[in-house]
Short mmCIF file of C-alpha atoms and ligand atoms in Angstrom, two decimals:
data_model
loop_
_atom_site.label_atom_id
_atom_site.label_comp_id
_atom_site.label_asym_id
_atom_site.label_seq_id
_atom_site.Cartn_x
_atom_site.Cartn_y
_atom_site.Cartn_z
CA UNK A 1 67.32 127.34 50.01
CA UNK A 2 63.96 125.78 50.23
CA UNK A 3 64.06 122.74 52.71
CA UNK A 4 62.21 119.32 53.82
CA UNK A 5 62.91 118.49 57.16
CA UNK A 6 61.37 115.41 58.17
CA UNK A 7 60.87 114.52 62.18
CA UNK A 8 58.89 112.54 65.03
CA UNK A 9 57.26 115.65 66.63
CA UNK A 10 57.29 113.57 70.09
CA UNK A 11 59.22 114.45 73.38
CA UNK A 12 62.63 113.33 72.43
CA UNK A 13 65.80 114.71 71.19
CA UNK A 14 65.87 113.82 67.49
CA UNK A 15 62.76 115.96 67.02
CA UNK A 16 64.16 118.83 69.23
CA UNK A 17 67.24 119.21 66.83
CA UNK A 18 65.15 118.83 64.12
CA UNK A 19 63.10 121.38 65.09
CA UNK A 20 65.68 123.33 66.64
CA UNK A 21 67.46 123.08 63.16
CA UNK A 22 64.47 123.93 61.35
CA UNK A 23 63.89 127.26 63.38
CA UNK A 24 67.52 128.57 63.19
CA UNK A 25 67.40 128.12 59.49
CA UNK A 26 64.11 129.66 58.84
CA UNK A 27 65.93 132.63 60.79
CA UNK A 28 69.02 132.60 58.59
CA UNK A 29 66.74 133.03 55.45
CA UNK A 30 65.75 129.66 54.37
CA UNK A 31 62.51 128.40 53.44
CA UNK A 32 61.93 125.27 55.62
CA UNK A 33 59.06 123.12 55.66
CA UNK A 34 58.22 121.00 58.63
CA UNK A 35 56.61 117.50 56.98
CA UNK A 36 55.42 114.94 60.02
CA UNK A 37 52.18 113.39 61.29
CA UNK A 38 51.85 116.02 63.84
CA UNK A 39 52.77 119.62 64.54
CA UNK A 40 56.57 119.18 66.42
CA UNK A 41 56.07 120.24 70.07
CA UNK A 42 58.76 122.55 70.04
CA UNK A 43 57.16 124.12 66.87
CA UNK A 44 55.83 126.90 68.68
CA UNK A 45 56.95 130.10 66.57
CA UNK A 46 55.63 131.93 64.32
CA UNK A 47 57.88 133.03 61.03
CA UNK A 48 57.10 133.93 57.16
CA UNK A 49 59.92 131.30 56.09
CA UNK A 50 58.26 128.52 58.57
CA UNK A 51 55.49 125.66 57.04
CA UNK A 52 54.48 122.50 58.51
CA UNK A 53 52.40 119.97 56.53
CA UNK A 54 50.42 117.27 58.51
CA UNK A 55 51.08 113.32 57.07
CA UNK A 56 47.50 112.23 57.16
CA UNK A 57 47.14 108.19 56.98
CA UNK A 58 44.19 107.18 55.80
CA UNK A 59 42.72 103.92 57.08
CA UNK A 60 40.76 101.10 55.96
CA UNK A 61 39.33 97.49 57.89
CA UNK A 62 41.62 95.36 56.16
CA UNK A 63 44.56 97.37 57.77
CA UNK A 64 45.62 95.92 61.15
CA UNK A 65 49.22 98.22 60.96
CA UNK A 66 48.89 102.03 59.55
CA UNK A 67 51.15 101.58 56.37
CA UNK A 68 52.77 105.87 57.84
CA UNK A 69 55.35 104.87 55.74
CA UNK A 70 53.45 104.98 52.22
CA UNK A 71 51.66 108.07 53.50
CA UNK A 72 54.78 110.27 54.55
CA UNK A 73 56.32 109.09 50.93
CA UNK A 74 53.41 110.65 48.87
CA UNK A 75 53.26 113.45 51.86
CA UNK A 76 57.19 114.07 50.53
CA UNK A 77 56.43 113.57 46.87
CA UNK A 78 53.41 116.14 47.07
CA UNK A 79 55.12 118.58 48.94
CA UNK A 80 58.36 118.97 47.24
CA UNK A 81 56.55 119.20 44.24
CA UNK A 82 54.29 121.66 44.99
CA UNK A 83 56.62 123.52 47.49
CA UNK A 84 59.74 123.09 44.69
CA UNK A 85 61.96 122.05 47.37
CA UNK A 86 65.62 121.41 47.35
CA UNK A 87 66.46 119.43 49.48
CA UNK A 88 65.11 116.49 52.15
CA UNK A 89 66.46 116.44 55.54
CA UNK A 90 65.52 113.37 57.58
CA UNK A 91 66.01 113.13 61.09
CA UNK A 92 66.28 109.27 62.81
CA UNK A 93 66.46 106.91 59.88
CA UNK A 94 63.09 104.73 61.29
CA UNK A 95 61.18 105.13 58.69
CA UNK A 96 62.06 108.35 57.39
CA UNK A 97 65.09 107.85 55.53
CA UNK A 98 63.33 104.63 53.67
CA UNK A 99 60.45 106.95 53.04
CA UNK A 100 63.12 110.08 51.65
CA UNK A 101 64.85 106.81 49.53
CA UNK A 102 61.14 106.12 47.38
CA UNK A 103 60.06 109.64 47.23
CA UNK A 104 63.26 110.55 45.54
CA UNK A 105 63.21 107.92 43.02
CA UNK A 106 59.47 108.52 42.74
CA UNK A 107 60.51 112.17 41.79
CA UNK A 108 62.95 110.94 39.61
CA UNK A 109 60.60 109.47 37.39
CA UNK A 110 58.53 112.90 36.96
CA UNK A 111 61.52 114.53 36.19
CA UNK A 112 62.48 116.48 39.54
CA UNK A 113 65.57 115.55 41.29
CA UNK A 114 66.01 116.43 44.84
CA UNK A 115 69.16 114.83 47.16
CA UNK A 116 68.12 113.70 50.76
CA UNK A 117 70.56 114.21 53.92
CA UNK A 118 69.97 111.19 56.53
CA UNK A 119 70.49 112.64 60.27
CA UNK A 120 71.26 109.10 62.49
CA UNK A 121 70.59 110.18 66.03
CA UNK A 122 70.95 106.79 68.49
CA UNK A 123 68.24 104.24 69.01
CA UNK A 124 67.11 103.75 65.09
CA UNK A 125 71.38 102.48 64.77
CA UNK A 126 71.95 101.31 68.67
CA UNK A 127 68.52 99.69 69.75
CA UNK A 128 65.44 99.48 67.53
CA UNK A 129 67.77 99.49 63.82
CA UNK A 130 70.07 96.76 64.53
CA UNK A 131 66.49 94.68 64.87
CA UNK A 132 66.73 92.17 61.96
CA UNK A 133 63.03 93.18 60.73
CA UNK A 134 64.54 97.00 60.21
CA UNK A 135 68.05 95.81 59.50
CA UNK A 136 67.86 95.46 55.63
CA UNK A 137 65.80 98.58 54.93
CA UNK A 138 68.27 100.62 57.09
CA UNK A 139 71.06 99.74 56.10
CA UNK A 140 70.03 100.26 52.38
CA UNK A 141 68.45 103.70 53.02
CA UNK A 142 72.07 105.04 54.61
CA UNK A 143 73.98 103.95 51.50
CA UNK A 144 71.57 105.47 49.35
CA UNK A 145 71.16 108.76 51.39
CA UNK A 146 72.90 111.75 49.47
CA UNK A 147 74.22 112.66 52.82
CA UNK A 148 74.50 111.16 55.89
CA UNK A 149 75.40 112.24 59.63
CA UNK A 150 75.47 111.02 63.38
CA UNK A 151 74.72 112.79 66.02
CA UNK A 152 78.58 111.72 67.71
CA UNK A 153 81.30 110.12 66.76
CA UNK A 154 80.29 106.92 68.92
CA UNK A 155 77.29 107.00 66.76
CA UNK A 156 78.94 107.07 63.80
CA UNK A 157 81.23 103.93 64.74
CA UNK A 158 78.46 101.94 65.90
CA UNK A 159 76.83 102.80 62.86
CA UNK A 160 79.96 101.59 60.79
CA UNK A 161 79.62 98.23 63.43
CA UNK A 162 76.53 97.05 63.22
CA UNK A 163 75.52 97.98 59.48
CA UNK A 164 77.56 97.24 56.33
CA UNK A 165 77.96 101.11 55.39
CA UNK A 166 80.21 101.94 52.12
CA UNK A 167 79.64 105.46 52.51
CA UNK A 168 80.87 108.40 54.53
CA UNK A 169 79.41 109.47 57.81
CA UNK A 170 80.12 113.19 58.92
CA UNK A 171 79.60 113.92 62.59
CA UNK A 172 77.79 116.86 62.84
CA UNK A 173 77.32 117.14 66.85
CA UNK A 174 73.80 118.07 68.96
CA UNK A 175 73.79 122.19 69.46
CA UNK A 176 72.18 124.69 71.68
CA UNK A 177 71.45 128.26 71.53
CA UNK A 178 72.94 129.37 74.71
CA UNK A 179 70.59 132.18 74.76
CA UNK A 180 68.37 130.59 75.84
CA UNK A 181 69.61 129.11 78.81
CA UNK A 182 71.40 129.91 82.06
CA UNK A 183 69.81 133.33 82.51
CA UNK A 184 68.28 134.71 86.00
CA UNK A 185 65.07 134.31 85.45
CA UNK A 186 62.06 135.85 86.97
CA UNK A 187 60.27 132.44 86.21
CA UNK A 188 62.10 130.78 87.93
CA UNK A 189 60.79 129.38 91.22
CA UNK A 190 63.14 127.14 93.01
CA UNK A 191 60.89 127.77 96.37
CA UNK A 192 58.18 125.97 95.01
CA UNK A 193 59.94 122.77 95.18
CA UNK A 194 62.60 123.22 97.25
CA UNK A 195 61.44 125.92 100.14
CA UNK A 196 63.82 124.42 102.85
CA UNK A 197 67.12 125.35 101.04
CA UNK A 198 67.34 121.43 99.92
CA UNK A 199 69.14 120.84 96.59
CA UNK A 200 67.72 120.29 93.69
CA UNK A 201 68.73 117.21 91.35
CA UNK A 202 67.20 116.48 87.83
CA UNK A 203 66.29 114.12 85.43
CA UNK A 204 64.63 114.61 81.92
CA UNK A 205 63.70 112.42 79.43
CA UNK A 206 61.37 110.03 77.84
CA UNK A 207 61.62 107.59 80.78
CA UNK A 208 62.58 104.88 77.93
CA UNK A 209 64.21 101.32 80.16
CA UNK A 210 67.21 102.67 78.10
CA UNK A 211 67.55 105.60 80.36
CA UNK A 212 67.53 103.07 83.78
CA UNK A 213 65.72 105.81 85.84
CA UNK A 214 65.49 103.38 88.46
CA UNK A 215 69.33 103.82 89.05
CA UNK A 216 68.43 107.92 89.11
CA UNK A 217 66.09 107.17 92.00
CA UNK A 218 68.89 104.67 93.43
CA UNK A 219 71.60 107.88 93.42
CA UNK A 220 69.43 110.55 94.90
CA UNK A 221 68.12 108.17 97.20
CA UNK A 222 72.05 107.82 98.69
CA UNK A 223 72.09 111.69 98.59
CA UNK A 224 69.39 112.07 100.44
CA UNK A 225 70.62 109.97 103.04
CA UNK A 226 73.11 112.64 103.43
CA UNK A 227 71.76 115.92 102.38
CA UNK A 228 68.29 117.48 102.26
CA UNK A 229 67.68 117.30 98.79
CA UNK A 230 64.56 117.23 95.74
CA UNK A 231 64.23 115.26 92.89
CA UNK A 232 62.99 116.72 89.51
CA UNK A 233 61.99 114.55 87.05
CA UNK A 234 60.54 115.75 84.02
CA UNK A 235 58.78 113.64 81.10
CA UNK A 236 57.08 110.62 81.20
CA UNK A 237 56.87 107.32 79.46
CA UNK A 238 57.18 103.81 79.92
CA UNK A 239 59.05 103.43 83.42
CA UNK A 240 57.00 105.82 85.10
CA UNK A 241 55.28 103.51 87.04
CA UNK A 242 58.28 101.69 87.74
CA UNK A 243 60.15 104.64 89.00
CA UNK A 244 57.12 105.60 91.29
CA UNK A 245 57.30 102.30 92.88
CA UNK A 246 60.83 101.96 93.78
CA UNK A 247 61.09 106.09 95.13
CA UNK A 248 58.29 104.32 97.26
CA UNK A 249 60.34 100.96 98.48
CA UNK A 250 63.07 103.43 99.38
CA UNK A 251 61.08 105.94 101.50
CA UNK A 252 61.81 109.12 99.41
CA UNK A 253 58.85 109.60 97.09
CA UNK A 254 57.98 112.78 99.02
CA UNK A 255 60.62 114.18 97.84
CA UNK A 256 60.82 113.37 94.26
CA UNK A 257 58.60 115.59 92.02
CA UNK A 258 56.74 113.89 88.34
CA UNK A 259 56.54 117.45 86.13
CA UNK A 260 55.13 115.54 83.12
CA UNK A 261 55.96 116.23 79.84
CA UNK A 262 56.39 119.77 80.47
CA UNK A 263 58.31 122.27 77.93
CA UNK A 264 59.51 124.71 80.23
CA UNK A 265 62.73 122.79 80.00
CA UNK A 266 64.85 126.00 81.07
CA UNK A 267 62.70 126.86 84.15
CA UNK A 268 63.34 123.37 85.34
CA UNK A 269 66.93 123.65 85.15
CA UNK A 270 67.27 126.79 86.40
CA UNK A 271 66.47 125.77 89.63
CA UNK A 272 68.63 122.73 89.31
CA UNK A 273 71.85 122.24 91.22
CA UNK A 274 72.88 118.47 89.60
CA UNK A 275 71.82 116.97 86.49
CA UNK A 276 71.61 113.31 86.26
CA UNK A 277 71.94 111.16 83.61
CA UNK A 278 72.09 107.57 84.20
CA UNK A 279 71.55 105.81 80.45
CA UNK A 280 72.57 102.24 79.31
CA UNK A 281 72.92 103.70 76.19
CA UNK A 282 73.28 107.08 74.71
CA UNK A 283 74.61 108.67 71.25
CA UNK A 284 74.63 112.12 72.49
CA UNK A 285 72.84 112.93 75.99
CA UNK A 286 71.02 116.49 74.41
CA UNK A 287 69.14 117.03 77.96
CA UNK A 288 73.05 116.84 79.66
CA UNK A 289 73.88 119.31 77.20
CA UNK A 290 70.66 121.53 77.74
CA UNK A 291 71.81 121.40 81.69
CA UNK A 292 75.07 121.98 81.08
CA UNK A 293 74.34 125.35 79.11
CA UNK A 294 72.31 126.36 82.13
CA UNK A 295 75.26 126.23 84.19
CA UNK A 296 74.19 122.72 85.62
CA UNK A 297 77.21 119.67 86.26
CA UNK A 298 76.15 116.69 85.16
CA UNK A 299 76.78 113.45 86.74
CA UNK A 300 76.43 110.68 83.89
CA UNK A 301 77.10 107.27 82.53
CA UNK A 302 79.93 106.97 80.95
CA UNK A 303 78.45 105.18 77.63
CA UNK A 304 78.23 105.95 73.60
CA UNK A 305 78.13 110.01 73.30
CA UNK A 306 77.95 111.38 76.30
CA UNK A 307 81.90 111.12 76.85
CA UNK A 308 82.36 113.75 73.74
CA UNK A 309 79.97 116.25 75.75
CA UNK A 310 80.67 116.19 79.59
CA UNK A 311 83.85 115.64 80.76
CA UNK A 312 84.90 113.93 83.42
CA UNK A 313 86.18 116.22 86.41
CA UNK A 314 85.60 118.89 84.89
CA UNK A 315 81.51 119.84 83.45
CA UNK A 316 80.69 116.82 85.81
CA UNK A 317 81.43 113.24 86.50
CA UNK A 318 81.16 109.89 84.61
CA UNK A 319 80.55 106.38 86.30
CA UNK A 320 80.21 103.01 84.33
CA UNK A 321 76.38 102.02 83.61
CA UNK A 322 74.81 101.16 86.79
CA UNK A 323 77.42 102.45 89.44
CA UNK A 324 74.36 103.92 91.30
CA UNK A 325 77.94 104.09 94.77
CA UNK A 326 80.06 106.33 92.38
CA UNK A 327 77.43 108.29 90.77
CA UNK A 328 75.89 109.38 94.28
CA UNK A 329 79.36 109.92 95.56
CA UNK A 330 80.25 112.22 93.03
CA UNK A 331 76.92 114.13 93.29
CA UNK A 332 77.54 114.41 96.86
CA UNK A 333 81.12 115.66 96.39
CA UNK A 334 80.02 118.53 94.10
CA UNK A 335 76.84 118.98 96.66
CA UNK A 336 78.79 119.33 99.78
CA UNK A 337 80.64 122.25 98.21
CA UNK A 338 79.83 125.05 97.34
CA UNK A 339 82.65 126.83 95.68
CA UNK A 340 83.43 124.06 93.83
CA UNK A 341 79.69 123.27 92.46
CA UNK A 342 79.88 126.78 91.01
CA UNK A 343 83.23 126.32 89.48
CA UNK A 344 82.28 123.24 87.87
CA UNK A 345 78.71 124.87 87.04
CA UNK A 346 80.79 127.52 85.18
CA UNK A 347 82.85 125.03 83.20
CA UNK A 348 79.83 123.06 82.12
CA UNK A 349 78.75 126.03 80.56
CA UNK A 350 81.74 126.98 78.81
CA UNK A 351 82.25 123.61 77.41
CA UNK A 352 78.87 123.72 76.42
CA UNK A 353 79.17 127.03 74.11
CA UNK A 354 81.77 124.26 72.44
CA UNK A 355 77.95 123.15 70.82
CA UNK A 356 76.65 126.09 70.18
CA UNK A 357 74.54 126.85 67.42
CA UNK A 358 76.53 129.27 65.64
CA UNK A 359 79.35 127.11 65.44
CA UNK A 360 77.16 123.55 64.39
CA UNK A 361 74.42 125.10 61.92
CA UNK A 362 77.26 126.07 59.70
CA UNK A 363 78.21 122.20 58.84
CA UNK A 364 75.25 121.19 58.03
CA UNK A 365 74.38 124.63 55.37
CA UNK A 366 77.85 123.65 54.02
CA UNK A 367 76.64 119.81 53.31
CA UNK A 368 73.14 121.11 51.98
CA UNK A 369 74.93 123.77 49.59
CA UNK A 370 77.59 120.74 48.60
CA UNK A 371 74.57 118.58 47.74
CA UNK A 372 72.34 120.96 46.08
CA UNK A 373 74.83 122.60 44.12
CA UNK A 374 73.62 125.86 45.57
CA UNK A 375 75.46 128.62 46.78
CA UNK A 376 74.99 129.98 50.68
CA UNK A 377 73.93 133.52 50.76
O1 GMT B 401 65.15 108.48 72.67
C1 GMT B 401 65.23 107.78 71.69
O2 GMT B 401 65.00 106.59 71.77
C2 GMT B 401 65.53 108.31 70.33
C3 GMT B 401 66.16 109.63 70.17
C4 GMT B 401 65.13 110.70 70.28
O3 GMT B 401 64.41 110.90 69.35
O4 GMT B 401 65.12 111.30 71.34
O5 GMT B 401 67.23 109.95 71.07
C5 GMT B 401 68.47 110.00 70.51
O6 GMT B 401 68.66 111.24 69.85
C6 GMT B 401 69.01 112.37 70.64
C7 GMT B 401 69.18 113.56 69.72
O7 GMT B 401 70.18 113.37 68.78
C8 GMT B 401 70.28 112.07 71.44
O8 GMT B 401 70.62 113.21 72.24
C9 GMT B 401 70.01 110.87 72.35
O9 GMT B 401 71.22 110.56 73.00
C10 GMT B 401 69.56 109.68 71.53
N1 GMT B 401 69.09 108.63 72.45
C11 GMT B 401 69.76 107.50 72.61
O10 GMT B 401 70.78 107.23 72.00
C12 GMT B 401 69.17 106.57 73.61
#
């Protein structure tokens, strides 16, 4: 099948499954061509049955606001064309799946018709889509979608909440290739950071207010009172400065390591003894998954997603939002021993071969092949 996958190429998980996605297809024998305004960062292979095509927006004086929008439509209209595609896949519905909507009615007209799948994946439904100046447009673009899907099941009921949806959502879950994680690697250099023996607890992600950081700080600050121990904290955005200040206020910022937007994802986990994930909100929680294949417990909010992958007592622990006392007694309970760190290390990785790739890619060939019409090799 010839494919359009649509994505932000940024640090953040919508693009990593997109990309993800994109890879793992191109491997399984479909043609599948990357469309976005920049090459994805986690676009870093090479393969015959792998394109990407750069959305240039051109500019002019009278524009205060890039119109991205009109320029990814003629981007999709061009390269399906050209490219005889089959079908679109758009990942986070802000404003892709608006964008999928007018190139396939602009196709229409020159006789080509192509369906477009909608992938939903959290803020564009929970934060930034429920915003009444994206409201209308969203909610029209879902019920026009060919397909549709959310990242979780809390996704897809918030999605059936806050929008008037007449149309079916299929949860198709986050995956992982657990290949790729959890093995003892030669790169992997836990006495750089951590030379004294300390443990090593980490964070990862786009260090949006939505994640509260500031209550990951808060928790390993409480460990630390206890136990020598590191924090990891990889990525970087908004709260960064934020985050810096308050490790300050509480006297631990020597111990807390910024790794920037780094993608050595695995080599940061595999030095990892907690993973902590502290969100207000969350459809799916892809870094606790990532950890959790590397053999990592997570310690986590108990909000949106992240219930359906780590389970309480089991691949980790789950407080309420902002219960900085239970999260960092739970870390410490898993921290102060050892046997039973490893057994719940082992667990988080079995439940996370639950999201494997092998088992997820499947659902969404079967969709494509139901919306193309075309058969599955
Ligand atoms: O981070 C965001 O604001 C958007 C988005 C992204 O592109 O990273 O994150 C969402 O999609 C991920 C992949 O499906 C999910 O794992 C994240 O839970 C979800 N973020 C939120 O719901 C806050």
């Amino acid at each position: 099948m010839r494919i359009g996958i649509v994505c932000y190429p940024t640090f953040g998980g919508s693009g990593v499954v997109a990309t993800e996605l994109g890879i793992a297809l191109a491997a399984k024998g479909h043609q599948v061509h990357f469309i976005s305004y920049s090459q994805p960062f986690r676009l870093d292979t090479f393969s015959g049955n792998l394109f990407y095509h750069e959305v240039p927006v051109a500019n002019y004086p009278l524009f205060e606001f890039l119109p991205y929008e009109i320029s990814l439509t003629s981007k999709l209209v061009d390269v399906v064309m050209h490219q005889n595609l089959d079908l679109l896949h758009v990942h986070y519905a802000i404003p892709h799946a608006s964008a999928a909507f007018m190139a396939r009615e602009i196709l229409k007209s020159r006789g080509k018709s192509i369906p477009f799948i909608t992938t939903l994946h959290g803020t564009d439904i929970t934060l930034v889509g429920r915003d009444p100046s994206y409201r209308p447009v969203i909610e029209f673009s879902i019920n026009m979608s060919d397909g549709v899907t959310a990242v979780s099941d809390s996704l897809r009921k918030d999605t059936l909440k806050y929008f008037d949806v007449n149309r079916e959502i299929e949860v198709i879950p986050n995956f992982i290739d657990p290949e790729n994680y959890g093995k003892a690697s030669d790169l992997c250099f836990r006495g750089m950071y951590a030379p004294n023996g300390e443990k090593v607890l980490t964070h990862i992600s786009n260090f949006r207010p939505v994640k509260r950081i500031s209550d990951v700080v808060k928790v390993f600050e409480k460990v630390h009172r206890e136990i020598p121990c590191k924090l990891l904290l990889a990525g970087d955005g908004p709260e960064r400065g934020n985050v810096e200040n308050l490790a300050r206020e509480l006297g631990v910022i020597h111990d807390v390591i910024f790794l920037g937007k780094t993608k050595a994802i695995e080599r940061i986990l595999c030095m990892s003894d907690l993973f902590l994930l502290t969100s207000e909100s969350e459809s799916f929680g892809l870094s606790s998954l990532e950890a959790m294949a590397s053999g990592v417990p997570v310690i986590s909010t108990n909000t949106g997603g992240i219930p359906e992958v780590n389970i309480h007592g089991y691949s980790g622990y789950l407080s309420n939002v902002g219960d900085v006392d239970d999260m960092a007694k739970n870390a410490l309970s898993l921290l102060k021993d050892d046997q039973l760190i490893k057994q719940f290390g082992e667990q988080a990785k079995m439940r996370a071969a639950m999201f494997s790739m092998k088992e997820i890619l499947p659902m969404y060939e079967a969709m494509y092949s139901r919306l193309t019409g075309l058969p599955l090799d």
